[in-house]
Amino acid sequence: MMRTETLTSALGVAVASILLLACSRVVTQERAMPTPATLTKHCQEIVGAPRIERVTDDVWVARGYDLANTILIRTPAGNVVVDAGMTPARAARARADLLSYSPGPTRALIYTHSHIDHVGGASEWVEPNTEIWATAAFEEHFVKQYGLFMAAEARRGARQMGREVPDAVLPCSALGRRVDIEGAARSGVRMPNREFTGAQSLNFGGVKIELVEAHGETDDQLFVWLPDRGVLLAGDNYYHAFPNLYTIRGTRPRPVDAWIASLDAMRRRAPEHLVPSHTGPIRGRAAVLEALTDYRDAIAWVRDELVRAANAGEPLDDAVTRIGLPPHLAHKPYLQELYGQVDWSARAIYGNELGWFDGDPTRLYPLPRREAARREVALMGGDQVVLQRAVAAREAGEARWSVHLLAALRDGHRDGDAVGRAAIEDELATSLEAVAAGVHNTNGRAYLLQSARELRDGPPPPIKPELDDALLAGIPVVRFLSIMATRLLPERALDVHEAVAFRFSDTDERYTMTVRRGVAELIAGAPLPGTPAPVATVITDTLTWKRLAMKIETAAAAITAGRLKIEGSKTGFVGFIRRFDRSEPGES
């Protein structure tokens, strides 16, 4: 026992000594922030106009057609396509141009991951016998985009892409052509009919293709390796910009350690050609290995610096401001902060590992933001004084300080007069535009400029996704029921305890939705003890219910067609349904 305690004590002293050394060391770090010239050159040369680029005699990549590339591998058995673009319209043009180099059927379509910019154009490629390959995690990751936080992610995603921002001030996304958000609503996604975990070897007409699960930007990511050609298709785990370790549109934590491991797995294969799903190919084994090594080292550097800072007790805000990259990485063209940012990444890594609380006791029980803002504005001399100082700060070139002051005014006025709030928001919009003028990260610039437009003109109407039956059929019906549960209007249900049963004839699935004093509970299979007898039972097939949920079809039409039946109290069922919000996500 004594020996164990001694070892533990010694280990603690060693760790403490390491932490003290970490506190005292000085390492040069830099943030080589993009300039207007950097962004202009990137949009012209790295993104560029739509074109087909030959990688080898049998591999071509379509660049500049959409946000993501589409890659074609020619085989004697037909074409193998990797990623399909975001919209059917843009995919059709890329397909026509690629087929001019390699006419033939689509033998297989491979999704590197489930982001819509890689799968939305699939309907243009998929034929009756096309194999559609993805990792086994694809479905869960994909349907999340139409899941519980769909409205929040769609709203923030439209800002990140600059939905209404003119091309003159945002000529490209750092990853590719700017998104056609309206076009993307008309999705051509086709769900995978082949899946794997770990690795999968394919052979089409003698052409060997290896699929390797490679978590990183997503948990369903893969890369494609052509061993006989030395070609590696990297998906989104590498592109010509600092990686987006956190996306401001909002998403689950991105697995930084797994991302590094995936890059190492690519390095191990020593490819001759690296073809990412965004931006352009890299040619030559030495150049590829240098880029992949630098990329993983940049991610590891930010992670390790954040870990050292947290363990040394450095305040999170100070660490996020301080952390950059070492000089030998900071100036690499493929690590410029045009898409991801070092500070966003450091903050996300902290949150992923340690959660929202940064250890500062003053943040545990703060004044509500609105109350604090009102008091701070009063201390600074009142609304008019602060407004004047905010405008003066902007005119003096201190746009970020101006935004800080105006945000305090805005928060203090959220419950105040509309006229005063409108004037504050107009000035805030101008200051956000002033900040954006000095930001050349395309995600950050787009978000600032789109937010400024919304402050002046109000938010644009939400875009309703148009999901066809082929896509709906691939999404489990439980996803739609789960979303329904979150859309309960609690003010209509605080004194209610009732249930409705669902029976789906095509899958023999059974669910019970119970509303219990403001909470909706969804249970698969037999109801739990204490569940009241259902006021009604809904009998239908899964596709019909999905079409009803998406407002593609009306209940009256489904009943007339014999695809929807309500057993029990129809009045009770109508009353139950009216306790749920049926507006489109994003509508008020």
Coordinates of C-alpha atoms in Angstrom, one line a residue, residues 56-433:
T56 CA -4.5 10.1 -64.0
D57 CA -5.6 8.3 -67.2
D58 CA -8.7 6.9 -65.4
V59 CA -9.4 9.5 -62.7
W60 CA -11.0 13.0 -63.3
V61 CA -12.3 15.6 -60.9
A62 CA -15.0 18.1 -61.6
R63 CA -14.0 21.4 -59.8
G64 CA -15.9 24.7 -59.5
Y65 CA -19.3 23.3 -60.4
D66 CA -20.6 23.3 -56.8
L67 CA -19.4 23.7 -53.2
A68 CA -17.9 20.1 -53.4
N69 CA -16.0 18.3 -56.1
T70 CA -17.3 15.2 -58.0
I71 CA -14.7 12.6 -58.8
L72 CA -15.0 9.9 -61.5
I73 CA -13.0 6.7 -61.7
R74 CA -13.2 4.9 -65.0
T75 CA -13.3 1.0 -64.8
P76 CA -14.0 -1.7 -67.4
A77 CA -17.3 -2.4 -65.5
G78 CA -18.5 1.2 -65.6
N79 CA -17.8 4.5 -63.9
V80 CA -17.4 4.8 -60.2
V81 CA -18.4 8.2 -58.9
V82 CA -17.2 9.7 -55.6
D83 CA -19.5 12.4 -54.2
A84 CA -22.4 13.8 -56.2
G85 CA -22.6 17.6 -55.5
M86 CA -25.3 19.5 -53.7
T87 CA -28.0 20.0 -56.2
P88 CA -29.4 18.0 -59.1
A89 CA -29.1 21.0 -61.4
R90 CA -25.4 21.5 -60.8
A91 CA -24.8 17.8 -60.7
A92 CA -26.3 17.5 -64.2
R93 CA -23.7 19.8 -65.7
A94 CA -20.8 18.2 -63.9
R95 CA -22.1 14.8 -65.0
A96 CA -22.4 15.8 -68.7
D97 CA -18.8 17.2 -68.7
L98 CA -17.3 14.2 -66.9
L99 CA -19.0 11.8 -69.2
S100 CA -17.5 13.5 -72.2
Y101 CA -14.2 12.1 -70.9
S102 CA -15.6 8.7 -69.8
P103 CA -18.9 7.7 -71.3
G104 CA -20.7 4.8 -69.6
P105 CA -23.0 3.7 -66.9
T106 CA -22.7 4.5 -63.2
R107 CA -21.5 1.2 -61.7
A108 CA -21.2 2.7 -58.2
L109 CA -21.6 5.9 -56.3
I110 CA -19.5 6.4 -53.2
Y111 CA -20.4 9.0 -50.5
T112 CA -17.4 10.2 -48.6
H113 CA -19.9 11.4 -45.9
S114 CA -23.4 12.6 -45.4
H115 CA -23.2 16.4 -45.8
I116 CA -25.7 17.6 -48.3
D117 CA -23.1 19.2 -50.6
H118 CA -21.8 15.7 -51.3
V119 CA -25.1 13.8 -51.7
G120 CA -27.7 16.2 -52.9
G121 CA -27.0 15.6 -56.6
A122 CA -27.2 11.8 -56.5
S123 CA -30.4 11.5 -58.5
E124 CA -28.4 12.6 -61.6
W125 CA -26.0 9.7 -61.3
V126 CA -27.9 6.8 -59.8
E127 CA -29.2 4.2 -62.2
P128 CA -31.3 1.1 -61.4
N129 CA -28.3 -1.1 -60.8
T130 CA -26.0 1.4 -59.2
E131 CA -24.3 0.4 -55.9
I132 CA -24.4 3.3 -53.4
W133 CA -21.7 2.9 -50.8
A134 CA -21.2 4.7 -47.5
T135 CA -20.2 3.9 -43.9
A136 CA -22.7 2.3 -41.6
A137 CA -22.9 5.6 -39.7
F138 CA -24.2 7.5 -42.7
E139 CA -27.9 7.2 -42.1
E140 CA -27.9 8.5 -38.5
H141 CA -25.6 11.3 -39.5
F142 CA -27.6 12.3 -42.5
V143 CA -31.1 12.3 -40.9
K144 CA -29.8 14.6 -38.2
Q145 CA -29.9 17.3 -40.8
Y146 CA -33.6 16.8 -40.9
G147 CA -33.8 16.2 -37.1
L148 CA -34.5 17.9 -33.9
F149 CA -32.4 21.0 -34.6
M150 CA -33.3 21.3 -38.2
A151 CA -34.7 24.9 -38.0
A152 CA -31.7 26.2 -36.0
E153 CA -29.1 24.5 -38.2
A154 CA -30.9 25.7 -41.4
R155 CA -31.1 29.3 -40.1
R156 CA -27.5 29.4 -39.1
G157 CA -26.3 27.5 -42.1
A158 CA -28.0 30.1 -44.4
R159 CA -26.0 32.8 -42.6
Q160 CA -22.8 30.9 -42.8
M161 CA -23.3 30.6 -46.6
G162 CA -24.4 34.2 -46.9
R163 CA -27.8 33.4 -48.4
E164 CA -28.5 37.0 -49.5
V165 CA -25.0 38.3 -49.6
P166 CA -23.9 39.6 -53.1
D167 CA -21.2 37.9 -55.0
A168 CA -19.3 41.2 -55.2
V169 CA -18.4 41.0 -51.5
L170 CA -18.3 37.2 -51.1
P171 CA -17.1 35.8 -54.5
C172 CA -16.7 32.2 -53.3
S173 CA -16.8 29.9 -50.3
A174 CA -13.2 28.9 -49.4
L175 CA -14.2 25.3 -50.3
G176 CA -15.8 25.9 -53.6
R177 CA -18.5 27.6 -55.6
R178 CA -21.1 29.4 -53.4
V179 CA -24.1 27.3 -52.4
D180 CA -27.4 27.5 -54.3
I181 CA -29.5 27.3 -51.1
E182 CA -32.9 27.4 -52.9
G183 CA -31.7 24.8 -55.3
A184 CA -30.5 22.6 -52.5
A185 CA -34.0 22.4 -51.1
R186 CA -34.9 20.3 -54.1
S187 CA -32.8 17.4 -53.0
G188 CA -31.8 14.5 -55.1
V189 CA -30.3 12.4 -52.3
R190 CA -30.5 8.6 -52.7
M191 CA -29.8 6.6 -49.6
P192 CA -27.0 4.0 -49.6
N193 CA -27.8 0.4 -50.5
R194 CA -24.3 -0.8 -49.4
E195 CA -22.6 0.0 -46.1
F196 CA -19.5 -1.1 -44.1
T197 CA -17.5 -0.5 -41.0
G198 CA -13.8 -0.4 -40.8
A199 CA -12.7 -1.1 -44.4
Q200 CA -14.2 -2.5 -47.5
S201 CA -12.4 -3.8 -50.6
L202 CA -14.2 -3.4 -54.0
N203 CA -13.2 -4.6 -57.5
F204 CA -14.9 -3.3 -60.6
G205 CA -13.6 -4.9 -63.8
G206 CA -10.2 -5.5 -62.2
V207 CA -9.9 -2.0 -60.7
K208 CA -9.2 -2.3 -57.0
I209 CA -10.9 0.3 -54.8
E210 CA -10.5 0.4 -51.0
L211 CA -12.9 2.2 -48.8
V212 CA -11.5 3.1 -45.3
E213 CA -13.7 4.5 -42.5
A214 CA -11.9 7.7 -41.4
H215 CA -13.7 9.8 -38.8
G216 CA -12.8 13.5 -38.9
E217 CA -15.0 16.3 -40.2
T218 CA -17.9 13.9 -39.6
D219 CA -18.3 10.6 -37.7
D220 CA -19.4 8.8 -41.0
Q221 CA -16.4 9.9 -43.1
L222 CA -14.4 7.6 -45.4
F223 CA -11.5 8.0 -47.8
V224 CA -11.1 6.1 -51.0
W225 CA -7.7 4.4 -51.9
L226 CA -6.8 3.2 -55.4
P227 CA -3.7 1.1 -54.5
D228 CA -2.7 0.3 -58.1
R229 CA -2.8 4.0 -59.1
G230 CA -1.5 5.6 -56.0
V231 CA -4.6 7.9 -55.8
L232 CA -6.2 8.7 -52.5
L233 CA -9.5 10.6 -52.4
A234 CA -9.5 12.3 -49.0
G235 CA -13.2 13.4 -48.6
D236 CA -13.4 16.4 -46.3
N237 CA -10.5 15.5 -43.9
Y238 CA -8.2 17.6 -46.0
Y239 CA -8.7 20.7 -48.2
H240 CA -6.8 23.8 -49.1
A241 CA -7.6 25.8 -45.9
F242 CA -7.3 25.5 -42.2
P243 CA -9.8 22.7 -41.2
N244 CA -13.2 23.5 -39.9
L245 CA -12.8 21.8 -36.5
Y246 CA -15.9 23.7 -35.5
T247 CA -18.6 24.9 -37.8
I248 CA -20.5 28.1 -36.8
R249 CA -23.7 26.7 -38.3
G250 CA -23.8 24.4 -35.3
T251 CA -23.1 20.6 -35.2
R252 CA -22.1 17.8 -32.9
P253 CA -18.5 17.9 -31.6
R254 CA -16.0 17.0 -34.3
P255 CA -13.6 14.2 -33.2
V256 CA -10.2 15.9 -33.3
D257 CA -8.2 12.9 -32.2
A258 CA -9.9 10.7 -34.8
W259 CA -9.3 13.3 -37.4
I260 CA -5.6 13.2 -36.7
A261 CA -5.6 9.4 -36.8
S262 CA -7.4 9.5 -40.2
L263 CA -4.7 11.8 -41.6
D264 CA -2.1 9.4 -40.3
A265 CA -3.9 6.5 -42.0
M266 CA -3.7 8.5 -45.3
R267 CA 0.0 9.2 -44.8
R268 CA 0.7 5.5 -44.2
R269 CA -0.4 4.7 -47.8
A270 CA 2.1 7.3 -49.2
P271 CA -0.2 8.3 -52.1
E272 CA 1.2 9.8 -55.3
H273 CA -2.0 11.8 -55.8
L274 CA -4.2 13.4 -53.2
V275 CA -7.7 14.4 -54.4
P276 CA -9.9 16.1 -51.8
S277 CA -13.6 16.6 -52.1
H278 CA -13.1 20.4 -51.9
T279 CA -10.3 22.4 -53.6
G280 CA -7.7 20.9 -55.9
P281 CA -5.5 17.8 -56.1
I282 CA -1.9 17.6 -54.9
R283 CA 0.5 15.7 -57.1
G284 CA 3.8 14.0 -56.1
R285 CA 4.4 11.8 -53.1
A286 CA 6.7 14.3 -51.3
A287 CA 4.2 17.1 -51.7
V288 CA 1.3 15.0 -50.6
L289 CA 3.1 13.7 -47.5
E290 CA 4.2 17.2 -46.6
A291 CA 0.6 18.6 -46.8
L292 CA -0.9 15.7 -44.9
T293 CA 1.8 15.9 -42.2
D294 CA 1.5 19.7 -41.8
Y295 CA -2.3 19.4 -41.7
R296 CA -2.3 16.8 -38.9
D297 CA 0.4 18.7 -37.0
A298 CA -1.6 22.0 -37.2
I299 CA -4.7 20.2 -35.7
A300 CA -2.5 18.5 -33.0
W301 CA -0.8 21.8 -32.2
V302 CA -4.0 23.6 -31.5
R303 CA -5.3 20.7 -29.5
D304 CA -2.2 20.3 -27.4
E305 CA -1.8 24.0 -26.8
L306 CA -5.4 24.1 -25.5
V307 CA -4.8 21.1 -23.3
R308 CA -1.6 22.7 -21.8
A309 CA -3.5 25.9 -21.2
A310 CA -6.4 24.3 -19.5
N311 CA -4.2 22.1 -17.3
A312 CA -2.1 25.2 -16.4
G313 CA -5.2 27.1 -15.3
E314 CA -5.0 29.7 -18.1
P315 CA -8.3 31.5 -18.5
L316 CA -10.1 30.1 -21.6
D317 CA -10.5 33.5 -23.3
D318 CA -6.8 34.3 -22.8
A319 CA -5.8 30.9 -24.3
V320 CA -8.2 31.3 -27.3
T321 CA -6.7 34.7 -28.0
R322 CA -3.1 33.5 -27.6
I323 CA -3.1 30.2 -29.4
G324 CA -1.9 30.3 -33.0
L325 CA 0.4 28.1 -35.1
P326 CA 4.2 27.9 -35.1
P327 CA 5.8 29.9 -37.9
H328 CA 6.6 26.8 -40.0
L329 CA 2.9 26.0 -40.2
A330 CA 1.2 29.4 -40.0
H331 CA 2.3 30.6 -43.5
K332 CA 1.5 27.4 -45.4
P333 CA -1.0 28.2 -48.1
Y334 CA -3.2 25.2 -47.2
L335 CA -3.4 26.3 -43.6
Q336 CA -4.7 29.8 -44.1
E337 CA -7.8 30.5 -42.0
L338 CA -10.1 31.0 -44.9
Y339 CA -12.6 28.3 -43.8
G340 CA -11.9 27.1 -40.3
Q341 CA -10.3 29.3 -37.7
V342 CA -7.8 28.5 -34.9
D343 CA -9.6 30.4 -32.2
W344 CA -13.0 28.8 -33.0
S345 CA -11.2 25.4 -33.0
A346 CA -9.5 25.9 -29.6
R347 CA -12.8 27.0 -28.0
A348 CA -14.6 24.0 -29.5
I349 CA -12.0 21.5 -28.3
Y350 CA -12.3 22.9 -24.8
G351 CA -16.1 22.6 -24.9
N352 CA -15.9 19.1 -26.3
E353 CA -13.7 17.9 -23.5
L354 CA -14.6 20.0 -20.5
G355 CA -18.0 21.4 -21.3
W356 CA -19.4 25.0 -21.2
F357 CA -18.0 26.0 -17.8
D358 CA -14.5 27.3 -18.0
G359 CA -13.7 27.2 -14.3
D360 CA -14.2 30.9 -13.6
P361 CA -16.6 31.1 -10.6
T362 CA -18.0 34.5 -11.7
R363 CA -19.6 32.6 -14.6
L364 CA -21.6 30.2 -12.5
Y365 CA -24.4 32.5 -11.3
P366 CA -24.1 35.7 -13.5
L367 CA -26.8 38.4 -13.8
P368 CA -29.1 37.7 -16.7
R369 CA -27.6 39.2 -19.8
R370 CA -30.4 41.8 -20.3
E371 CA -30.2 43.0 -16.7
A372 CA -26.4 43.3 -16.9
A373 CA -26.6 45.2 -20.2
R374 CA -29.2 47.7 -18.8
R375 CA -27.0 48.4 -15.8
E376 CA -23.8 48.7 -17.8
V377 CA -25.3 51.1 -20.3
A378 CA -26.6 53.2 -17.4
L379 CA -23.2 53.3 -15.8
M380 CA -21.7 54.5 -19.1
G381 CA -24.0 57.4 -19.3
G382 CA -27.2 56.0 -20.8
D383 CA -28.5 55.0 -24.2
Q384 CA -27.6 58.1 -26.2
V385 CA -24.1 58.4 -24.8
V386 CA -23.3 54.8 -25.5
L387 CA -24.9 55.0 -29.0
Q388 CA -22.8 58.1 -29.8
R389 CA -19.6 56.4 -28.6
A390 CA -20.4 53.2 -30.6
V391 CA -20.7 55.3 -33.8
A392 CA -17.6 57.2 -33.0
A393 CA -15.7 54.0 -32.3
R394 CA -16.7 52.6 -35.7
E395 CA -15.7 55.8 -37.5
A396 CA -12.3 55.6 -35.7
G397 CA -11.7 52.1 -37.1
E398 CA -12.7 50.2 -33.9
A399 CA -15.5 48.3 -35.4
R400 CA -15.3 45.4 -32.9
W401 CA -15.6 47.8 -29.9
S402 CA -18.5 49.4 -31.6
V403 CA -20.2 46.0 -32.0
H404 CA -19.6 45.3 -28.3
L405 CA -21.2 48.6 -27.2
L406 CA -24.2 48.2 -29.6
A407 CA -24.8 44.6 -28.4
A408 CA -25.1 45.9 -24.9
L409 CA -27.6 48.5 -26.1
R410 CA -29.5 45.9 -28.1
D411 CA -29.7 43.4 -25.2
G412 CA -30.9 46.1 -22.8
H413 CA -33.6 47.1 -25.3
R414 CA -35.0 43.7 -26.1
D415 CA -38.1 44.4 -24.1
G416 CA -38.1 48.1 -24.8
D417 CA -39.6 50.4 -27.4
A418 CA -39.5 49.1 -31.0
V419 CA -38.4 52.4 -32.4
G420 CA -35.3 52.7 -30.2
R421 CA -34.5 49.0 -30.8
A422 CA -34.7 49.5 -34.6
A423 CA -32.3 52.4 -34.5
I424 CA -29.8 50.4 -32.4
E425 CA -30.1 47.4 -34.8
D426 CA -29.5 49.6 -37.8
E427 CA -26.2 50.9 -36.3
L428 CA -25.3 47.4 -35.2
A429 CA -25.8 46.2 -38.8
T430 CA -23.4 48.9 -40.0
S431 CA -20.8 47.9 -37.4
L432 CA -21.1 44.2 -38.3
E433 CA -20.5 45.2 -41.9

